[in-house]
Amino acid sequence: MSGPLAGQKAIVTGAASGIGRGIACALAREGMHVAIVDRAAAEASDAVVAGILAAGGSAFAVQADVSDEASAVAAVTGAARGMGGLDLLVNCAGVIADGPLLDTPLAVFDRIMAVNVRGTFVVGREALRIMAAQRHGRVINISSELALLGREQFSPYCASKGAVLSMTRSWAREFAPWILVNAIAPGPTDTPMLDIGHMSSEWRKKEESNPLGRIAKVEEIAAVAVFLAGPGATFMTGQCISPNGGAAMY
Ligand SMILES: NC(=O)c1ccc[n+]([C@@H]2O[C@H](COP(=O)([O-])OP(=O)(O)OC[C@H]3O[C@@H](n4cnc5c(N)ncnc54)[C@H](O)[C@@H]3O)[C@@H](O)[C@H]2O)c1
């Protein structure tokens, strides 16, 4: 492969499923060497790797829990060492929970923060350590449209994704001009997390209530990641791109 990203090295967390998987496959199609980092059972990540290899791309799997500092540090340093450098990190691993605030135990809040905020922080810190030494690299953090809109019954999740946006802007300032750090804030996207198959028709209507009148496909989010990784995004840092069907306009 000979495109502008060919031969570059990427880590994508949460890449065994959903949006992370879609981004990893899209980056591999552009010729990037991709480390699939996920806490899921090895078969799930191995299946993503097998798909990429079958399509002529290059990838390998690393099992890690991003909410565990030692596991996250080992995953990033090991993957970057194995690839001989790191051009791109996509911080995509995430979890969600919903329920009335008044019935939400602290443990639910802590779990969401541990994965979505602490995981993004630790993985990002270690990747940026490598990129700072190289004086080169890009980071894409996956936030959510809900960080912009808020959502009843989802306040811990919304807060975690707001924190991801704030970290993005702070890192963009701290590591300029060598490293570009941006966020993607997807609207509802057809993945196992959204679980359309088990969604009530009332809730589905709510998720589809944007000007485009539908839920996003994973490929539509992955295309934004490819843009942010590529030569068209050299003047982009600290930005949030929100492919959300027009639900939030700002
Ligand atoms: N699907 C949506 O509608 C939507 C919308 C906006 C933002 N997002 C965000 O996109 C990201 C991906 O979500 P998705 O919809 O693809 O969900 P998903 O559940 O399909 O995939 C999430 C992946 O993250 C992994 N993961 C979870 N906790 C982890 C941990 N501690 N360590 C390592 N890996 C871990 C899971 O194993 C899974 O493979 C998340 O950050 C999510 O918050 C999703």
PDB file of C-alpha atoms and ligand atoms in Angstrom:
ATOM      1  CA  MET A   1       0.000   0.000   0.000  1.00  0.00           C
ATOM      2  CA  SER A   2       1.285   3.451  -0.842  1.00  0.00           C
ATOM      3  CA  GLY A   3      -1.085   6.114   0.580  1.00  0.00           C
ATOM      4  CA  PRO A   4       0.045   8.856   2.971  1.00  0.00           C
ATOM      5  CA  LEU A   5      -0.584   6.664   6.050  1.00  0.00           C
ATOM      6  CA  ALA A   6       1.108   3.553   4.642  1.00  0.00           C
ATOM      7  CA  GLY A   7       3.685   2.115   7.020  1.00  0.00           C
ATOM      8  CA  GLN A   8       2.628   4.332   9.942  1.00  0.00           C
ATOM      9  CA  LYS A   9       2.007   2.741  13.337  1.00  0.00           C
ATOM     10  CA  ALA A  10      -1.211   3.046  15.315  1.00  0.00           C
ATOM     11  CA  ILE A  11      -2.641   1.857  18.611  1.00  0.00           C
ATOM     12  CA  VAL A  12      -6.438   1.651  18.811  1.00  0.00           C
ATOM     13  CA  THR A  13      -7.968   0.833  22.213  1.00  0.00           C
ATOM     14  CA  GLY A  14     -11.373  -0.805  22.406  1.00  0.00           C
ATOM     15  CA  ALA A  15     -10.708  -2.176  18.933  1.00  0.00           C
ATOM     16  CA  ALA A  16     -12.231  -5.625  19.466  1.00  0.00           C
ATOM     17  CA  SER A  17     -15.734  -4.228  18.871  1.00  0.00           C
ATOM     18  CA  GLY A  18     -17.853  -1.452  17.438  1.00  0.00           C
ATOM     19  CA  ILE A  19     -16.341   1.937  16.630  1.00  0.00           C
ATOM     20  CA  GLY A  20     -12.790   0.944  17.669  1.00  0.00           C
ATOM     21  CA  ARG A  21     -12.962  -2.083  15.431  1.00  0.00           C
ATOM     22  CA  GLY A  22     -14.245   0.036  12.540  1.00  0.00           C
ATOM     23  CA  ILE A  23     -11.469   2.600  13.041  1.00  0.00           C
ATOM     24  CA  ALA A  24      -8.763  -0.097  13.270  1.00  0.00           C
ATOM     25  CA  CYS A  25      -9.982  -1.718  10.032  1.00  0.00           C
ATOM     26  CA  ALA A  26     -10.209   1.640   8.243  1.00  0.00           C
ATOM     27  CA  LEU A  27      -6.673   2.639   9.332  1.00  0.00           C
ATOM     28  CA  ALA A  28      -5.346  -0.767   8.246  1.00  0.00           C
ATOM     29  CA  ARG A  29      -6.976  -0.284   4.843  1.00  0.00           C
ATOM     30  CA  GLU A  30      -4.946   2.945   4.591  1.00  0.00           C
ATOM     31  CA  GLY A  31      -1.806   0.869   5.139  1.00  0.00           C
ATOM     32  CA  MET A  32      -1.219   1.525   8.842  1.00  0.00           C
ATOM     33  CA  HIS A  33       0.230  -1.151  11.106  1.00  0.00           C
ATOM     34  CA  VAL A  34      -2.389  -1.412  13.884  1.00  0.00           C
ATOM     35  CA  ALA A  35      -2.184  -2.685  17.472  1.00  0.00           C
ATOM     36  CA  ILE A  36      -5.641  -3.850  18.587  1.00  0.00           C
ATOM     37  CA  VAL A  37      -5.753  -3.148  22.347  1.00  0.00           C
ATOM     38  CA  ASP A  38      -8.789  -4.453  24.235  1.00  0.00           C
ATOM     39  CA  ARG A  39      -9.644  -6.194  27.479  1.00  0.00           C
ATOM     40  CA  ALA A  40     -12.066  -8.522  25.660  1.00  0.00           C
ATOM     41  CA  ALA A  41     -11.416 -12.244  25.347  1.00  0.00           C
ATOM     42  CA  ALA A  42      -8.525 -12.901  22.979  1.00  0.00           C
ATOM     43  CA  GLU A  43     -10.829 -14.437  20.332  1.00  0.00           C
ATOM     44  CA  ALA A  44     -12.596 -11.104  19.786  1.00  0.00           C
ATOM     45  CA  SER A  45      -9.378  -9.178  19.081  1.00  0.00           C
ATOM     46  CA  ASP A  46      -7.946 -12.112  17.130  1.00  0.00           C
ATOM     47  CA  ALA A  47     -10.995 -12.029  14.843  1.00  0.00           C
ATOM     48  CA  VAL A  48     -10.347  -8.335  14.084  1.00  0.00           C
ATOM     49  CA  VAL A  49      -6.675  -9.078  13.388  1.00  0.00           C
ATOM     50  CA  ALA A  50      -7.628 -12.011  11.124  1.00  0.00           C
ATOM     51  CA  GLY A  51     -10.007  -9.780   9.148  1.00  0.00           C
ATOM     52  CA  ILE A  52      -7.311  -7.140   8.657  1.00  0.00           C
ATOM     53  CA  LEU A  53      -4.684  -9.710   7.622  1.00  0.00           C
ATOM     54  CA  ALA A  54      -7.141 -11.348   5.204  1.00  0.00           C
ATOM     55  CA  ALA A  55      -7.683  -7.954   3.566  1.00  0.00           C
ATOM     56  CA  GLY A  56      -3.914  -7.556   3.099  1.00  0.00           C
ATOM     57  CA  GLY A  57      -3.347  -5.282   6.085  1.00  0.00           C
ATOM     58  CA  SER A  58      -1.088  -5.519   9.121  1.00  0.00           C
ATOM     59  CA  ALA A  59      -2.270  -5.852  12.745  1.00  0.00           C
ATOM     60  CA  PHE A  60      -1.730  -7.648  16.018  1.00  0.00           C
ATOM     61  CA  ALA A  61      -3.661  -7.970  19.274  1.00  0.00           C
ATOM     62  CA  VAL A  62      -2.729  -6.910  22.805  1.00  0.00           C
ATOM     63  CA  GLN A  63      -5.025  -7.871  25.667  1.00  0.00           C
ATOM     64  CA  ALA A  64      -5.141  -5.100  28.270  1.00  0.00           C
ATOM     65  CA  ASP A  65      -7.485  -3.339  30.670  1.00  0.00           C
ATOM     66  CA  VAL A  66      -7.030   0.396  30.168  1.00  0.00           C
ATOM     67  CA  SER A  67      -8.440   1.131  33.624  1.00  0.00           C
ATOM     68  CA  ASP A  68      -5.518  -0.758  35.187  1.00  0.00           C
ATOM     69  CA  GLU A  69      -2.392   1.411  35.121  1.00  0.00           C
ATOM     70  CA  ALA A  70       0.158  -1.412  34.893  1.00  0.00           C
ATOM     71  CA  SER A  71      -1.822  -3.176  32.169  1.00  0.00           C
ATOM     72  CA  ALA A  72      -2.312   0.032  30.160  1.00  0.00           C
ATOM     73  CA  VAL A  73       1.337   1.115  30.439  1.00  0.00           C
ATOM     74  CA  ALA A  74       2.569  -2.343  29.416  1.00  0.00           C
ATOM     75  CA  ALA A  75       0.188  -2.399  26.437  1.00  0.00           C
ATOM     76  CA  VAL A  76       1.269   0.979  25.074  1.00  0.00           C
ATOM     77  CA  THR A  77       5.011   0.584  25.640  1.00  0.00           C
ATOM     78  CA  GLY A  78       4.999  -3.031  24.413  1.00  0.00           C
ATOM     79  CA  ALA A  79       2.983  -2.266  21.284  1.00  0.00           C
ATOM     80  CA  ALA A  80       5.080   0.787  20.390  1.00  0.00           C
ATOM     81  CA  ARG A  81       8.316  -1.142  20.965  1.00  0.00           C
ATOM     82  CA  GLY A  82       7.026  -4.022  18.840  1.00  0.00           C
ATOM     83  CA  MET A  83       6.121  -1.659  15.994  1.00  0.00           C
ATOM     84  CA  GLY A  84       9.275   0.460  16.310  1.00  0.00           C
ATOM     85  CA  GLY A  85       7.472   3.727  17.112  1.00  0.00           C
ATOM     86  CA  LEU A  86       4.025   5.246  17.340  1.00  0.00           C
ATOM     87  CA  ASP A  87       2.397   7.669  14.917  1.00  0.00           C
ATOM     88  CA  LEU A  88      -1.210   7.544  16.131  1.00  0.00           C
ATOM     89  CA  LEU A  89      -3.176   6.673  19.245  1.00  0.00           C
ATOM     90  CA  VAL A  90      -6.945   6.277  19.105  1.00  0.00           C
ATOM     91  CA  ASN A  91      -8.368   6.215  22.642  1.00  0.00           C
ATOM     92  CA  CYS A  92     -11.676   4.438  22.011  1.00  0.00           C
ATOM     93  CA  ALA A  93     -12.202   1.925  24.847  1.00  0.00           C
ATOM     94  CA  GLY A  94     -15.297   2.912  26.781  1.00  0.00           C
ATOM     95  CA  VAL A  95     -18.240   1.737  28.851  1.00  0.00           C
ATOM     96  CA  ILE A  96     -21.717   3.124  29.478  1.00  0.00           C
ATOM     97  CA  ALA A  97     -24.449   2.777  32.084  1.00  0.00           C
ATOM     98  CA  ASP A  98     -27.831   4.383  32.496  1.00  0.00           C
ATOM     99  CA  GLY A  99     -30.381   4.789  35.231  1.00  0.00           C
ATOM    100  CA  PRO A 100     -32.031   7.454  37.348  1.00  0.00           C
ATOM    101  CA  LEU A 101     -29.454   9.571  39.155  1.00  0.00           C
ATOM    102  CA  LEU A 102     -31.152   9.043  42.504  1.00  0.00           C
ATOM    103  CA  ASP A 103     -30.707   5.267  42.187  1.00  0.00           C
ATOM    104  CA  THR A 104     -27.128   5.332  40.868  1.00  0.00           C
ATOM    105  CA  PRO A 105     -24.572   3.780  43.241  1.00  0.00           C
ATOM    106  CA  LEU A 106     -21.138   5.365  43.460  1.00  0.00           C
ATOM    107  CA  ALA A 107     -19.641   2.143  42.116  1.00  0.00           C
ATOM    108  CA  VAL A 108     -21.311   2.784  38.733  1.00  0.00           C
ATOM    109  CA  PHE A 109     -19.878   6.308  38.601  1.00  0.00           C
ATOM    110  CA  ASP A 110     -16.422   4.995  39.587  1.00  0.00           C
ATOM    111  CA  ARG A 111     -16.453   2.249  36.955  1.00  0.00           C
ATOM    112  CA  ILE A 112     -17.346   4.646  34.156  1.00  0.00           C
ATOM    113  CA  MET A 113     -14.683   7.120  35.258  1.00  0.00           C
ATOM    114  CA  ALA A 114     -12.098   4.335  35.631  1.00  0.00           C
ATOM    115  CA  VAL A 115     -12.436   3.220  32.015  1.00  0.00           C
ATOM    116  CA  ASN A 116     -13.507   6.358  30.157  1.00  0.00           C
ATOM    117  CA  VAL A 117     -11.414   8.949  32.003  1.00  0.00           C
ATOM    118  CA  ARG A 118      -8.565   7.167  33.835  1.00  0.00           C
ATOM    119  CA  GLY A 119      -8.094   4.752  30.918  1.00  0.00           C
ATOM    120  CA  THR A 120      -7.923   7.604  28.407  1.00  0.00           C
ATOM    121  CA  PHE A 121      -5.559   9.486  30.733  1.00  0.00           C
ATOM    122  CA  VAL A 122      -3.085   6.636  31.319  1.00  0.00           C
ATOM    123  CA  VAL A 123      -3.035   5.352  27.748  1.00  0.00           C
ATOM    124  CA  GLY A 124      -2.749   8.918  26.455  1.00  0.00           C
ATOM    125  CA  ARG A 125       0.020   9.818  28.903  1.00  0.00           C
ATOM    126  CA  GLU A 126       2.132   6.825  27.864  1.00  0.00           C
ATOM    127  CA  ALA A 127       1.547   7.340  24.136  1.00  0.00           C
ATOM    128  CA  LEU A 128       2.370  11.048  24.452  1.00  0.00           C
ATOM    129  CA  ARG A 129       5.571  10.178  26.318  1.00  0.00           C
ATOM    130  CA  ILE A 130       6.693   8.209  23.254  1.00  0.00           C
ATOM    131  CA  MET A 131       5.432  10.823  20.778  1.00  0.00           C
ATOM    132  CA  ALA A 132       7.082  13.688  22.691  1.00  0.00           C
ATOM    133  CA  ALA A 133      10.437  11.896  22.458  1.00  0.00           C
ATOM    134  CA  GLN A 134       9.863  11.433  18.706  1.00  0.00           C
ATOM    135  CA  ARG A 135       8.565  15.021  18.357  1.00  0.00           C
ATOM    136  CA  HIS A 136       5.824  13.629  16.203  1.00  0.00           C
ATOM    137  CA  GLY A 137       2.434  11.933  16.502  1.00  0.00           C
ATOM    138  CA  ARG A 138      -1.320  12.306  16.675  1.00  0.00           C
ATOM    139  CA  VAL A 139      -3.926  11.407  19.256  1.00  0.00           C
ATOM    140  CA  ILE A 140      -7.647  10.971  18.657  1.00  0.00           C
ATOM    141  CA  ASN A 141      -9.836  10.659  21.751  1.00  0.00           C
ATOM    142  CA  ILE A 142     -13.360   9.287  21.377  1.00  0.00           C
ATOM    143  CA  SER A 143     -15.821  11.465  23.287  1.00  0.00           C
ATOM    144  CA  SER A 144     -19.567  11.520  22.587  1.00  0.00           C
ATOM    145  CA  GLU A 145     -22.292  13.797  21.305  1.00  0.00           C
ATOM    146  CA  LEU A 146     -23.731  13.367  24.814  1.00  0.00           C
ATOM    147  CA  ALA A 147     -20.793  15.384  26.221  1.00  0.00           C
ATOM    148  CA  LEU A 148     -22.245  18.308  24.266  1.00  0.00           C
ATOM    149  CA  LEU A 149     -25.966  17.674  24.797  1.00  0.00           C
ATOM    150  CA  GLY A 150     -26.205  15.960  28.204  1.00  0.00           C
ATOM    151  CA  ARG A 151     -28.745  13.168  28.571  1.00  0.00           C
ATOM    152  CA  GLU A 152     -31.177  12.367  31.339  1.00  0.00           C
ATOM    153  CA  GLN A 153     -30.265   9.109  33.152  1.00  0.00           C
ATOM    154  CA  PHE A 154     -26.712   9.161  31.733  1.00  0.00           C
ATOM    155  CA  SER A 155     -24.955  11.824  33.808  1.00  0.00           C
ATOM    156  CA  PRO A 156     -21.839   9.769  34.798  1.00  0.00           C
ATOM    157  CA  TYR A 157     -21.286   8.788  31.152  1.00  0.00           C
ATOM    158  CA  CYS A 158     -21.846  12.361  29.903  1.00  0.00           C
ATOM    159  CA  ALA A 159     -19.454  13.696  32.551  1.00  0.00           C
ATOM    160  CA  SER A 160     -16.793  11.155  31.565  1.00  0.00           C
ATOM    161  CA  LYS A 161     -17.029  12.165  27.919  1.00  0.00           C
ATOM    162  CA  GLY A 162     -16.857  15.848  28.874  1.00  0.00           C
ATOM    163  CA  ALA A 163     -13.631  15.065  30.711  1.00  0.00           C
ATOM    164  CA  VAL A 164     -12.298  13.414  27.554  1.00  0.00           C
ATOM    165  CA  LEU A 165     -12.936  16.654  25.643  1.00  0.00           C
ATOM    166  CA  SER A 166     -11.156  18.718  28.303  1.00  0.00           C
ATOM    167  CA  MET A 167      -8.145  16.385  28.277  1.00  0.00           C
ATOM    168  CA  THR A 168      -8.052  16.647  24.479  1.00  0.00           C
ATOM    169  CA  ARG A 169      -7.866  20.449  24.571  1.00  0.00           C
ATOM    170  CA  SER A 170      -5.260  20.460  27.360  1.00  0.00           C
ATOM    171  CA  TRP A 171      -3.039  17.895  25.629  1.00  0.00           C
ATOM    172  CA  ALA A 172      -3.371  19.788  22.331  1.00  0.00           C
ATOM    173  CA  ARG A 173      -1.964  22.908  24.012  1.00  0.00           C
ATOM    174  CA  GLU A 174       0.700  21.043  26.014  1.00  0.00           C
ATOM    175  CA  PHE A 175       2.136  19.104  23.072  1.00  0.00           C
ATOM    176  CA  ALA A 176       1.856  21.695  20.266  1.00  0.00           C
ATOM    177  CA  PRO A 177       3.282  22.101  17.739  1.00  0.00           C
ATOM    178  CA  TRP A 178       4.723  18.608  17.404  1.00  0.00           C
ATOM    179  CA  ILE A 179       1.710  16.476  18.257  1.00  0.00           C
ATOM    180  CA  LEU A 180      -1.875  16.994  17.097  1.00  0.00           C
ATOM    181  CA  VAL A 181      -4.595  15.990  19.566  1.00  0.00           C
ATOM    182  CA  ASN A 182      -8.252  15.956  18.552  1.00  0.00           C
ATOM    183  CA  ALA A 183     -11.531  14.359  19.585  1.00  0.00           C
ATOM    184  CA  ILE A 184     -14.430  12.707  17.815  1.00  0.00           C
ATOM    185  CA  ALA A 185     -17.833  13.010  19.485  1.00  0.00           C
ATOM    186  CA  PRO A 186     -20.061  10.504  17.676  1.00  0.00           C
ATOM    187  CA  GLY A 187     -23.822  10.546  17.773  1.00  0.00           C
ATOM    188  CA  PRO A 188     -25.639   7.241  18.299  1.00  0.00           C
ATOM    189  CA  THR A 189     -23.810   4.590  16.288  1.00  0.00           C
ATOM    190  CA  ASP A 190     -24.841   1.036  15.481  1.00  0.00           C
ATOM    191  CA  THR A 191     -22.539  -1.009  17.776  1.00  0.00           C
ATOM    192  CA  PRO A 192     -22.993  -3.602  20.548  1.00  0.00           C
ATOM    193  CA  MET A 193     -22.879  -0.706  23.064  1.00  0.00           C
ATOM    194  CA  LEU A 194     -25.971   0.904  21.503  1.00  0.00           C
ATOM    195  CA  ASP A 195     -27.640  -2.520  21.203  1.00  0.00           C
ATOM    196  CA  ILE A 196     -30.302  -1.531  18.690  1.00  0.00           C
ATOM    197  CA  GLY A 197     -31.722  -5.074  18.751  1.00  0.00           C
ATOM    198  CA  HIS A 198     -32.918  -4.646  22.334  1.00  0.00           C
ATOM    199  CA  MET A 199     -33.935  -1.000  22.115  1.00  0.00           C
ATOM    200  CA  SER A 200     -37.573  -0.004  22.689  1.00  0.00           C
ATOM    201  CA  SER A 201     -39.216   1.667  19.696  1.00  0.00           C
ATOM    202  CA  GLU A 202     -39.694   4.790  21.821  1.00  0.00           C
ATOM    203  CA  TRP A 203     -35.967   4.988  22.642  1.00  0.00           C
ATOM    204  CA  ARG A 204     -35.000   4.251  19.044  1.00  0.00           C
ATOM    205  CA  LYS A 205     -37.145   7.184  17.927  1.00  0.00           C
ATOM    206  CA  LYS A 206     -35.228   9.368  20.408  1.00  0.00           C
ATOM    207  CA  GLU A 207     -31.862   8.164  19.082  1.00  0.00           C
ATOM    208  CA  GLU A 208     -33.024   8.850  15.507  1.00  0.00           C
ATOM    209  CA  SER A 209     -34.372  12.312  16.286  1.00  0.00           C
ATOM    210  CA  ASN A 210     -31.677  14.259  14.451  1.00  0.00           C
ATOM    211  CA  PRO A 211     -32.020  16.148  11.149  1.00  0.00           C
ATOM    212  CA  LEU A 212     -30.721  13.120   9.200  1.00  0.00           C
ATOM    213  CA  GLY A 213     -33.292  10.922  10.969  1.00  0.00           C
ATOM    214  CA  ARG A 214     -31.079   7.897  11.624  1.00  0.00           C
ATOM    215  CA  ILE A 215     -28.364   6.224  13.663  1.00  0.00           C
ATOM    216  CA  ALA A 216     -24.771   6.328  12.332  1.00  0.00           C
ATOM    217  CA  LYS A 217     -22.903   3.410  10.806  1.00  0.00           C
ATOM    218  CA  VAL A 218     -19.474   2.605  12.285  1.00  0.00           C
ATOM    219  CA  GLU A 219     -17.869   3.416   8.916  1.00  0.00           C
ATOM    220  CA  GLU A 220     -19.170   6.992   9.155  1.00  0.00           C
ATOM    221  CA  ILE A 221     -17.272   7.511  12.412  1.00  0.00           C
ATOM    222  CA  ALA A 222     -14.165   5.690  11.156  1.00  0.00           C
ATOM    223  CA  ALA A 223     -13.989   8.027   8.159  1.00  0.00           C
ATOM    224  CA  VAL A 224     -13.535  10.981  10.539  1.00  0.00           C
ATOM    225  CA  ALA A 225     -10.672   9.166  12.289  1.00  0.00           C
ATOM    226  CA  VAL A 226      -8.968   8.536   8.938  1.00  0.00           C
ATOM    227  CA  PHE A 227      -9.295  12.255   8.153  1.00  0.00           C
ATOM    228  CA  LEU A 228      -7.823  13.299  11.525  1.00  0.00           C
ATOM    229  CA  ALA A 229      -4.944  10.829  11.065  1.00  0.00           C
ATOM    230  CA  GLY A 230      -4.196  12.013   7.548  1.00  0.00           C
ATOM    231  CA  PRO A 231      -2.584  14.842   5.565  1.00  0.00           C
ATOM    232  CA  GLY A 232      -5.796  16.894   5.424  1.00  0.00           C
ATOM    233  CA  ALA A 233      -5.749  17.558   9.167  1.00  0.00           C
ATOM    234  CA  THR A 234      -2.350  19.216   9.648  1.00  0.00           C
ATOM    235  CA  PHE A 235      -3.908  22.486  10.969  1.00  0.00           C
ATOM    236  CA  MET A 236      -6.297  20.695  13.334  1.00  0.00           C
ATOM    237  CA  THR A 237      -5.528  20.419  17.026  1.00  0.00           C
ATOM    238  CA  GLY A 238      -7.680  20.661  20.138  1.00  0.00           C
ATOM    239  CA  GLN A 239     -10.747  20.229  17.960  1.00  0.00           C
ATOM    240  CA  CYS A 240     -13.837  18.108  18.387  1.00  0.00           C
ATOM    241  CA  ILE A 241     -15.518  16.746  15.271  1.00  0.00           C
ATOM    242  CA  SER A 242     -19.000  15.448  15.987  1.00  0.00           C
ATOM    243  CA  PRO A 243     -20.526  13.179  13.334  1.00  0.00           C
ATOM    244  CA  ASN A 244     -24.020  13.282  14.845  1.00  0.00           C
ATOM    245  CA  GLY A 245     -26.521  13.662  12.021  1.00  0.00           C
ATOM    246  CA  GLY A 246     -27.033  17.288  13.032  1.00  0.00           C
ATOM    247  CA  ALA A 247     -28.342  16.547  16.549  1.00  0.00           C
ATOM    248  CA  ALA A 248     -25.869  19.057  18.004  1.00  0.00           C
ATOM    249  CA  MET A 249     -24.798  22.080  15.950  1.00  0.00           C
ATOM    250  CA  TYR A 250     -22.127  24.417  17.285  1.00  0.00           C
TER     251      TYR A 250
HETATM  252  N1  LIG B   1     -22.083   3.487  20.005  1.00  0.00           N
HETATM  253  C1  LIG B   1     -22.406   4.743  20.231  1.00  0.00           C
HETATM  254  O1  LIG B   1     -23.563   5.179  20.001  1.00  0.00           O
HETATM  255  C2  LIG B   1     -21.377   5.720  20.735  1.00  0.00           C
HETATM  256  C3  LIG B   1     -21.659   7.094  20.619  1.00  0.00           C
HETATM  257  C4  LIG B   1     -20.714   8.001  21.101  1.00  0.00           C
HETATM  258  C5  LIG B   1     -19.522   7.564  21.631  1.00  0.00           C
HETATM  259  N2  LIG B   1     -19.282   6.238  21.721  1.00  0.00           N
HETATM  260  C6  LIG B   1     -17.986   5.839  22.305  1.00  0.00           C
HETATM  261  O2  LIG B   1     -17.269   5.090  21.349  1.00  0.00           O
HETATM  262  C7  LIG B   1     -16.397   4.181  22.014  1.00  0.00           C
HETATM  263  C8  LIG B   1     -16.623   2.781  21.467  1.00  0.00           C
HETATM  264  O3  LIG B   1     -17.955   2.414  21.773  1.00  0.00           O
HETATM  265  P1  LIG B   1     -18.730   1.278  20.961  1.00  0.00           P
HETATM  266  O4  LIG B   1     -20.097   1.778  20.736  1.00  0.00           O
HETATM  267  O5  LIG B   1     -17.911   0.828  19.831  1.00  0.00           O
HETATM  268  O6  LIG B   1     -18.839   0.173  22.113  1.00  0.00           O
HETATM  269  P2  LIG B   1     -18.490  -1.393  22.126  1.00  0.00           P
HETATM  270  O7  LIG B   1     -19.015  -1.855  23.421  1.00  0.00           O
HETATM  271  O8  LIG B   1     -18.939  -2.027  20.870  1.00  0.00           O
HETATM  272  O9  LIG B   1     -16.901  -1.408  22.162  1.00  0.00           O
HETATM  273  C9  LIG B   1     -16.183  -0.969  23.273  1.00  0.00           C
HETATM  274  C10 LIG B   1     -14.895  -1.756  23.351  1.00  0.00           C
HETATM  275  O10 LIG B   1     -14.135  -1.229  24.442  1.00  0.00           O
HETATM  276  C11 LIG B   1     -13.591  -2.337  25.147  1.00  0.00           C
HETATM  277  N3  LIG B   1     -13.330  -1.977  26.527  1.00  0.00           N
HETATM  278  C12 LIG B   1     -14.233  -1.622  27.485  1.00  0.00           C
HETATM  279  N4  LIG B   1     -13.619  -1.421  28.646  1.00  0.00           N
HETATM  280  C13 LIG B   1     -12.297  -1.643  28.439  1.00  0.00           C
HETATM  281  C14 LIG B   1     -11.158  -1.603  29.267  1.00  0.00           C
HETATM  282  N5  LIG B   1     -11.250  -1.317  30.570  1.00  0.00           N
HETATM  283  N6  LIG B   1      -9.954  -1.871  28.717  1.00  0.00           N
HETATM  284  C15 LIG B   1      -9.848  -2.190  27.406  1.00  0.00           C
HETATM  285  N7  LIG B   1     -10.888  -2.261  26.576  1.00  0.00           N
HETATM  286  C16 LIG B   1     -12.110  -1.983  27.087  1.00  0.00           C
HETATM  287  C17 LIG B   1     -14.665  -3.425  25.063  1.00  0.00           C
HETATM  288  O11 LIG B   1     -14.131  -4.717  25.340  1.00  0.00           O
HETATM  289  C18 LIG B   1     -15.139  -3.250  23.618  1.00  0.00           C
HETATM  290  O12 LIG B   1     -14.382  -4.051  22.738  1.00  0.00           O
HETATM  291  C19 LIG B   1     -16.701   4.314  23.493  1.00  0.00           C
HETATM  292  O13 LIG B   1     -15.750   5.153  24.105  1.00  0.00           O
HETATM  293  C20 LIG B   1     -18.076   4.945  23.513  1.00  0.00           C
HETATM  294  O14 LIG B   1     -18.305   5.646  24.700  1.00  0.00           O
HETATM  295  C21 LIG B   1     -20.167   5.305  21.293  1.00  0.00           C
END
